[in-house]
Amino acid sequence: MASLLYVGVRPELDAATAERASFRIALGLPSDELDRIDLVTAALPEDAFDRYDGFVIGGSPFNVTDTAKSDTQRRVEADLERIAARALDGGPAAFFTCFGIGVVTRLLGGTVTTRHPEEASAAEIRATSAAAADPLFGPAGASFAAFTAHKEGSTDVPGDAVLLAANDACPVQAYRVGSRLYATQFHPEPSPQDFADRMVFYRTTGYFDPEAFDTVQETVLRSAVTEPARILGRFADLVSPH
């Protein structure tokens, strides 16, 4: 069986722990078959590319467009760029989410701005015509709901990337580069309960009106969001085909 590594990039380690659990369930893995590293506390090991067949990269309150970055954030971004570069070079497959799509976009020469934010919600995501032939996104259909919460976004697909999904608020919701690197602006891993729980960690960080917390959380819990997790399940199949 292929080995997968969850790459946490959240300073809030309890939130990262919950996120890792969400990824594990969406990937369809037993509890002991998704290893973890938190880049905010440790650098990516040099042997990671030999030990793992694939990486899933979680979200973060970091932003590529931040003007005053800590040494930790700069190191995290450099390690994420290493993962992306190896996937592009035929190394372990990688699935980047949220903050990670900005890192990949910048690496490939694209533009990331603060003009395309989305508050915490279950947003409608529309697949492009190219997505129909994609092994991960094709089965998801023409549109699906996914959880979003971000302050920046890519203005267009960078380099040789293939745009897979978009919506009115954010022109780049997902793309693929080559056959082994995927990136999504939306969060593919959480269930409605997972996302509602995550909101507690980020109640006052600008992803929604903190005074409307109860209303937003109730709306999240009523959301029918199922397809993004299946996309991750197909990524696991891509890394380790049956």
JSON list of C-alpha atoms in Angstrom, two decimals, residues 48-194:
[
{"chain": "A", "resi": 48, "resn": "ALA", "atom": "CA", "xyz": [10.31, 12.50, 2.99]},
{"chain": "A", "resi": 49, "resn": "PHE", "atom": "CA", "xyz": [10.40, 12.11, -0.78]},
{"chain": "A", "resi": 50, "resn": "ASP", "atom": "CA", "xyz": [11.81, 8.61, -0.43]},
{"chain": "A", "resi": 51, "resn": "ARG", "atom": "CA", "xyz": [9.44, 7.53, 2.36]},
{"chain": "A", "resi": 52, "resn": "TYR", "atom": "CA", "xyz": [6.10, 8.71, 0.92]},
{"chain": "A", "resi": 53, "resn": "ASP", "atom": "CA", "xyz": [4.22, 8.22, -2.32]},
{"chain": "A", "resi": 54, "resn": "GLY", "atom": "CA", "xyz": [1.95, 11.21, -1.81]},
{"chain": "A", "resi": 55, "resn": "PHE", "atom": "CA", "xyz": [1.38, 14.37, 0.24]},
{"chain": "A", "resi": 56, "resn": "VAL", "atom": "CA", "xyz": [-1.82, 16.14, 1.28]},
{"chain": "A", "resi": 57, "resn": "ILE", "atom": "CA", "xyz": [-1.28, 19.71, 2.38]},
{"chain": "A", "resi": 58, "resn": "GLY", "atom": "CA", "xyz": [-3.73, 21.34, 4.77]},
{"chain": "A", "resi": 59, "resn": "GLY", "atom": "CA", "xyz": [-4.86, 24.92, 5.06]},
{"chain": "A", "resi": 60, "resn": "SER", "atom": "CA", "xyz": [-3.42, 27.77, 7.10]},
{"chain": "A", "resi": 61, "resn": "PRO", "atom": "CA", "xyz": [-4.13, 31.32, 8.26]},
{"chain": "A", "resi": 62, "resn": "PHE", "atom": "CA", "xyz": [-0.88, 32.24, 6.50]},
{"chain": "A", "resi": 63, "resn": "ASN", "atom": "CA", "xyz": [-1.25, 34.17, 3.24]},
{"chain": "A", "resi": 64, "resn": "VAL", "atom": "CA", "xyz": [1.18, 34.31, 0.34]},
{"chain": "A", "resi": 65, "resn": "THR", "atom": "CA", "xyz": [0.37, 38.02, 0.08]},
{"chain": "A", "resi": 66, "resn": "ASP", "atom": "CA", "xyz": [1.35, 38.74, 3.71]},
{"chain": "A", "resi": 67, "resn": "THR", "atom": "CA", "xyz": [3.80, 41.64, 3.76]},
{"chain": "A", "resi": 68, "resn": "ALA", "atom": "CA", "xyz": [5.44, 40.90, 7.12]},
{"chain": "A", "resi": 69, "resn": "LYS", "atom": "CA", "xyz": [6.29, 37.20, 7.26]},
{"chain": "A", "resi": 70, "resn": "SER", "atom": "CA", "xyz": [7.90, 35.43, 10.16]},
{"chain": "A", "resi": 71, "resn": "ASP", "atom": "CA", "xyz": [10.91, 33.19, 9.67]},
{"chain": "A", "resi": 72, "resn": "THR", "atom": "CA", "xyz": [8.58, 30.25, 10.31]},
{"chain": "A", "resi": 73, "resn": "GLN", "atom": "CA", "xyz": [6.21, 31.24, 7.52]},
{"chain": "A", "resi": 74, "resn": "ARG", "atom": "CA", "xyz": [9.06, 31.74, 5.06]},
{"chain": "A", "resi": 75, "resn": "ARG", "atom": "CA", "xyz": [10.44, 28.28, 5.93]},
{"chain": "A", "resi": 76, "resn": "VAL", "atom": "CA", "xyz": [6.97, 26.72, 5.58]},
{"chain": "A", "resi": 77, "resn": "GLU", "atom": "CA", "xyz": [6.53, 28.27, 2.15]},
{"chain": "A", "resi": 78, "resn": "ALA", "atom": "CA", "xyz": [9.96, 27.06, 1.04]},
{"chain": "A", "resi": 79, "resn": "ASP", "atom": "CA", "xyz": [9.16, 23.49, 2.12]},
{"chain": "A", "resi": 80, "resn": "LEU", "atom": "CA", "xyz": [5.82, 23.58, 0.31]},
{"chain": "A", "resi": 81, "resn": "GLU", "atom": "CA", "xyz": [7.60, 24.75, -2.82]},
{"chain": "A", "resi": 82, "resn": "ARG", "atom": "CA", "xyz": [9.94, 21.76, -2.51]},
{"chain": "A", "resi": 83, "resn": "ILE", "atom": "CA", "xyz": [6.96, 19.39, -2.36]},
{"chain": "A", "resi": 84, "resn": "ALA", "atom": "CA", "xyz": [5.39, 21.02, -5.41]},
{"chain": "A", "resi": 85, "resn": "ALA", "atom": "CA", "xyz": [8.64, 20.97, -7.38]},
{"chain": "A", "resi": 86, "resn": "ARG", "atom": "CA", "xyz": [9.18, 17.28, -6.72]},
{"chain": "A", "resi": 87, "resn": "ALA", "atom": "CA", "xyz": [5.62, 16.44, -7.78]},
{"chain": "A", "resi": 88, "resn": "LEU", "atom": "CA", "xyz": [6.17, 18.36, -11.00]},
{"chain": "A", "resi": 89, "resn": "ASP", "atom": "CA", "xyz": [9.40, 16.44, -11.55]},
{"chain": "A", "resi": 90, "resn": "GLY", "atom": "CA", "xyz": [7.70, 13.04, -11.29]},
{"chain": "A", "resi": 91, "resn": "GLY", "atom": "CA", "xyz": [8.16, 12.60, -7.54]},
{"chain": "A", "resi": 92, "resn": "PRO", "atom": "CA", "xyz": [5.46, 11.92, -4.95]},
{"chain": "A", "resi": 93, "resn": "ALA", "atom": "CA", "xyz": [2.01, 13.17, -5.92]},
{"chain": "A", "resi": 94, "resn": "ALA", "atom": "CA", "xyz": [0.76, 16.21, -4.02]},
{"chain": "A", "resi": 95, "resn": "PHE", "atom": "CA", "xyz": [-2.64, 17.70, -3.23]},
{"chain": "A", "resi": 96, "resn": "PHE", "atom": "CA", "xyz": [-2.41, 21.32, -2.01]},
{"chain": "A", "resi": 97, "resn": "THR", "atom": "CA", "xyz": [-5.37, 23.10, -0.40]},
{"chain": "A", "resi": 98, "resn": "CYS", "atom": "CA", "xyz": [-6.28, 26.68, 0.55]},
{"chain": "A", "resi": 99, "resn": "PHE", "atom": "CA", "xyz": [-3.04, 28.55, 1.41]},
{"chain": "A", "resi": 100, "resn": "GLY", "atom": "CA", "xyz": [-1.10, 25.92, -0.52]},
{"chain": "A", "resi": 101, "resn": "ILE", "atom": "CA", "xyz": [-2.66, 26.83, -3.87]},
{"chain": "A", "resi": 102, "resn": "GLY", "atom": "CA", "xyz": [-1.22, 30.31, -3.45]},
{"chain": "A", "resi": 103, "resn": "VAL", "atom": "CA", "xyz": [2.25, 28.90, -2.84]},
{"chain": "A", "resi": 104, "resn": "VAL", "atom": "CA", "xyz": [2.02, 26.74, -5.98]},
{"chain": "A", "resi": 105, "resn": "THR", "atom": "CA", "xyz": [0.60, 29.60, -8.08]},
{"chain": "A", "resi": 106, "resn": "ARG", "atom": "CA", "xyz": [3.47, 31.88, -7.08]},
{"chain": "A", "resi": 107, "resn": "LEU", "atom": "CA", "xyz": [6.04, 29.14, -7.71]},
{"chain": "A", "resi": 108, "resn": "LEU", "atom": "CA", "xyz": [4.71, 28.73, -11.25]},
{"chain": "A", "resi": 109, "resn": "GLY", "atom": "CA", "xyz": [4.85, 32.46, -11.94]},
{"chain": "A", "resi": 110, "resn": "GLY", "atom": "CA", "xyz": [1.16, 33.23, -11.42]},
{"chain": "A", "resi": 111, "resn": "THR", "atom": "CA", "xyz": [-0.44, 36.06, -9.49]},
{"chain": "A", "resi": 112, "resn": "VAL", "atom": "CA", "xyz": [-2.05, 35.82, -6.06]},
{"chain": "A", "resi": 113, "resn": "THR", "atom": "CA", "xyz": [-4.09, 38.78, -4.82]},
{"chain": "A", "resi": 114, "resn": "THR", "atom": "CA", "xyz": [-6.56, 39.72, -2.11]},
{"chain": "A", "resi": 115, "resn": "ARG", "atom": "CA", "xyz": [-9.26, 40.53, -4.69]},
{"chain": "A", "resi": 116, "resn": "HIS", "atom": "CA", "xyz": [-10.99, 37.13, -4.49]},
{"chain": "A", "resi": 117, "resn": "PRO", "atom": "CA", "xyz": [-11.79, 36.36, -0.83]},
{"chain": "A", "resi": 118, "resn": "GLU", "atom": "CA", "xyz": [-14.61, 34.12, 0.36]},
{"chain": "A", "resi": 119, "resn": "GLU", "atom": "CA", "xyz": [-16.06, 34.01, 3.84]},
{"chain": "A", "resi": 120, "resn": "ALA", "atom": "CA", "xyz": [-16.63, 30.71, 5.62]},
{"chain": "A", "resi": 121, "resn": "SER", "atom": "CA", "xyz": [-19.47, 29.01, 3.78]},
{"chain": "A", "resi": 122, "resn": "ALA", "atom": "CA", "xyz": [-20.51, 26.11, 1.59]},
{"chain": "A", "resi": 123, "resn": "ALA", "atom": "CA", "xyz": [-19.95, 27.61, -1.85]},
{"chain": "A", "resi": 124, "resn": "GLU", "atom": "CA", "xyz": [-21.09, 26.35, -5.23]},
{"chain": "A", "resi": 125, "resn": "ILE", "atom": "CA", "xyz": [-18.10, 25.20, -7.26]},
{"chain": "A", "resi": 126, "resn": "ARG", "atom": "CA", "xyz": [-18.43, 24.83, -11.03]},
{"chain": "A", "resi": 127, "resn": "ALA", "atom": "CA", "xyz": [-16.31, 22.32, -12.93]},
{"chain": "A", "resi": 128, "resn": "THR", "atom": "CA", "xyz": [-14.73, 23.41, -16.21]},
{"chain": "A", "resi": 129, "resn": "SER", "atom": "CA", "xyz": [-14.98, 21.48, -19.46]},
{"chain": "A", "resi": 130, "resn": "ALA", "atom": "CA", "xyz": [-11.44, 20.20, -18.87]},
{"chain": "A", "resi": 131, "resn": "ALA", "atom": "CA", "xyz": [-12.51, 18.68, -15.55]},
{"chain": "A", "resi": 132, "resn": "ALA", "atom": "CA", "xyz": [-14.71, 16.13, -17.30]},
{"chain": "A", "resi": 133, "resn": "ALA", "atom": "CA", "xyz": [-11.64, 14.17, -18.40]},
{"chain": "A", "resi": 134, "resn": "ASP", "atom": "CA", "xyz": [-9.80, 14.51, -15.09]},
{"chain": "A", "resi": 135, "resn": "PRO", "atom": "CA", "xyz": [-9.63, 11.32, -13.00]},
{"chain": "A", "resi": 136, "resn": "LEU", "atom": "CA", "xyz": [-10.31, 13.16, -9.74]},
{"chain": "A", "resi": 137, "resn": "PHE", "atom": "CA", "xyz": [-12.76, 15.87, -10.79]},
{"chain": "A", "resi": 138, "resn": "GLY", "atom": "CA", "xyz": [-14.57, 14.19, -13.68]},
{"chain": "A", "resi": 139, "resn": "PRO", "atom": "CA", "xyz": [-16.84, 12.02, -11.50]},
{"chain": "A", "resi": 140, "resn": "ALA", "atom": "CA", "xyz": [-17.79, 15.08, -9.38]},
{"chain": "A", "resi": 141, "resn": "GLY", "atom": "CA", "xyz": [-20.06, 16.37, -12.12]},
{"chain": "A", "resi": 142, "resn": "ALA", "atom": "CA", "xyz": [-20.75, 19.87, -13.42]},
{"chain": "A", "resi": 143, "resn": "SER", "atom": "CA", "xyz": [-21.06, 21.48, -9.99]},
{"chain": "A", "resi": 144, "resn": "PHE", "atom": "CA", "xyz": [-20.80, 20.64, -6.32]},
{"chain": "A", "resi": 145, "resn": "ALA", "atom": "CA", "xyz": [-20.71, 22.34, -2.93]},
{"chain": "A", "resi": 146, "resn": "ALA", "atom": "CA", "xyz": [-17.43, 22.81, -1.05]},
{"chain": "A", "resi": 147, "resn": "PHE", "atom": "CA", "xyz": [-16.33, 24.71, 2.03]},
{"chain": "A", "resi": 148, "resn": "THR", "atom": "CA", "xyz": [-14.41, 27.92, 1.45]},
{"chain": "A", "resi": 149, "resn": "ALA", "atom": "CA", "xyz": [-12.75, 30.43, 3.77]},
{"chain": "A", "resi": 150, "resn": "HIS", "atom": "CA", "xyz": [-9.85, 32.46, 2.41]},
{"chain": "A", "resi": 151, "resn": "LYS", "atom": "CA", "xyz": [-8.55, 35.99, 2.12]},
{"chain": "A", "resi": 152, "resn": "GLU", "atom": "CA", "xyz": [-6.58, 35.69, -1.13]},
{"chain": "A", "resi": 153, "resn": "GLY", "atom": "CA", "xyz": [-6.82, 33.84, -4.42]},
{"chain": "A", "resi": 154, "resn": "SER", "atom": "CA", "xyz": [-5.17, 33.22, -7.76]},
{"chain": "A", "resi": 155, "resn": "THR", "atom": "CA", "xyz": [-6.21, 35.52, -10.59]},
{"chain": "A", "resi": 156, "resn": "ASP", "atom": "CA", "xyz": [-5.69, 32.89, -13.29]},
{"chain": "A", "resi": 157, "resn": "VAL", "atom": "CA", "xyz": [-4.18, 29.46, -13.72]},
{"chain": "A", "resi": 158, "resn": "PRO", "atom": "CA", "xyz": [-0.38, 29.68, -13.77]},
{"chain": "A", "resi": 159, "resn": "GLY", "atom": "CA", "xyz": [2.01, 28.22, -16.33]},
{"chain": "A", "resi": 160, "resn": "ASP", "atom": "CA", "xyz": [0.84, 24.91, -17.77]},
{"chain": "A", "resi": 161, "resn": "ALA", "atom": "CA", "xyz": [-1.85, 24.33, -15.16]},
{"chain": "A", "resi": 162, "resn": "VAL", "atom": "CA", "xyz": [-5.27, 23.08, -16.26]},
{"chain": "A", "resi": 163, "resn": "LEU", "atom": "CA", "xyz": [-8.18, 24.91, -14.66]},
{"chain": "A", "resi": 164, "resn": "LEU", "atom": "CA", "xyz": [-10.60, 22.38, -13.18]},
{"chain": "A", "resi": 165, "resn": "ALA", "atom": "CA", "xyz": [-13.05, 24.48, -11.17]},
{"chain": "A", "resi": 166, "resn": "ALA", "atom": "CA", "xyz": [-14.13, 28.06, -10.50]},
{"chain": "A", "resi": 167, "resn": "ASN", "atom": "CA", "xyz": [-17.01, 30.12, -9.19]},
{"chain": "A", "resi": 168, "resn": "ASP", "atom": "CA", "xyz": [-18.21, 33.72, -9.31]},
{"chain": "A", "resi": 169, "resn": "ALA", "atom": "CA", "xyz": [-16.28, 34.81, -6.22]},
{"chain": "A", "resi": 170, "resn": "CYS", "atom": "CA", "xyz": [-12.98, 33.15, -7.07]},
{"chain": "A", "resi": 171, "resn": "PRO", "atom": "CA", "xyz": [-11.83, 32.49, -10.67]},
{"chain": "A", "resi": 172, "resn": "VAL", "atom": "CA", "xyz": [-9.46, 29.67, -9.67]},
{"chain": "A", "resi": 173, "resn": "GLN", "atom": "CA", "xyz": [-10.94, 27.07, -7.33]},
{"chain": "A", "resi": 174, "resn": "ALA", "atom": "CA", "xyz": [-8.89, 24.10, -8.52]},
{"chain": "A", "resi": 175, "resn": "TYR", "atom": "CA", "xyz": [-6.26, 23.15, -11.06]},
{"chain": "A", "resi": 176, "resn": "ARG", "atom": "CA", "xyz": [-3.93, 20.33, -12.01]},
{"chain": "A", "resi": 177, "resn": "VAL", "atom": "CA", "xyz": [-0.35, 20.60, -13.20]},
{"chain": "A", "resi": 178, "resn": "GLY", "atom": "CA", "xyz": [0.92, 17.58, -15.07]},
{"chain": "A", "resi": 179, "resn": "SER", "atom": "CA", "xyz": [-0.55, 14.39, -13.66]},
{"chain": "A", "resi": 180, "resn": "ARG", "atom": "CA", "xyz": [0.72, 14.46, -10.07]},
{"chain": "A", "resi": 181, "resn": "LEU", "atom": "CA", "xyz": [0.01, 17.90, -8.64]},
{"chain": "A", "resi": 182, "resn": "TYR", "atom": "CA", "xyz": [-3.44, 19.16, -7.68]},
{"chain": "A", "resi": 183, "resn": "ALA", "atom": "CA", "xyz": [-4.34, 22.39, -5.92]},
{"chain": "A", "resi": 184, "resn": "THR", "atom": "CA", "xyz": [-7.68, 23.61, -4.60]},
{"chain": "A", "resi": 185, "resn": "GLN", "atom": "CA", "xyz": [-8.68, 26.93, -3.11]},
{"chain": "A", "resi": 186, "resn": "PHE", "atom": "CA", "xyz": [-11.59, 25.24, -1.34]},
{"chain": "A", "resi": 187, "resn": "HIS", "atom": "CA", "xyz": [-11.18, 22.82, 1.55]},
{"chain": "A", "resi": 188, "resn": "PRO", "atom": "CA", "xyz": [-11.91, 19.31, 0.24]},
{"chain": "A", "resi": 189, "resn": "GLU", "atom": "CA", "xyz": [-11.52, 17.35, 3.48]},
{"chain": "A", "resi": 190, "resn": "PRO", "atom": "CA", "xyz": [-14.00, 18.56, 6.15]},
{"chain": "A", "resi": 191, "resn": "SER", "atom": "CA", "xyz": [-17.50, 17.31, 6.77]},
{"chain": "A", "resi": 192, "resn": "PRO", "atom": "CA", "xyz": [-20.04, 19.97, 7.83]},
{"chain": "A", "resi": 193, "resn": "GLN", "atom": "CA", "xyz": [-19.39, 19.07, 11.48]},
{"chain": "A", "resi": 194, "resn": "ASP", "atom": "CA", "xyz": [-15.62, 19.25, 10.95]}
]
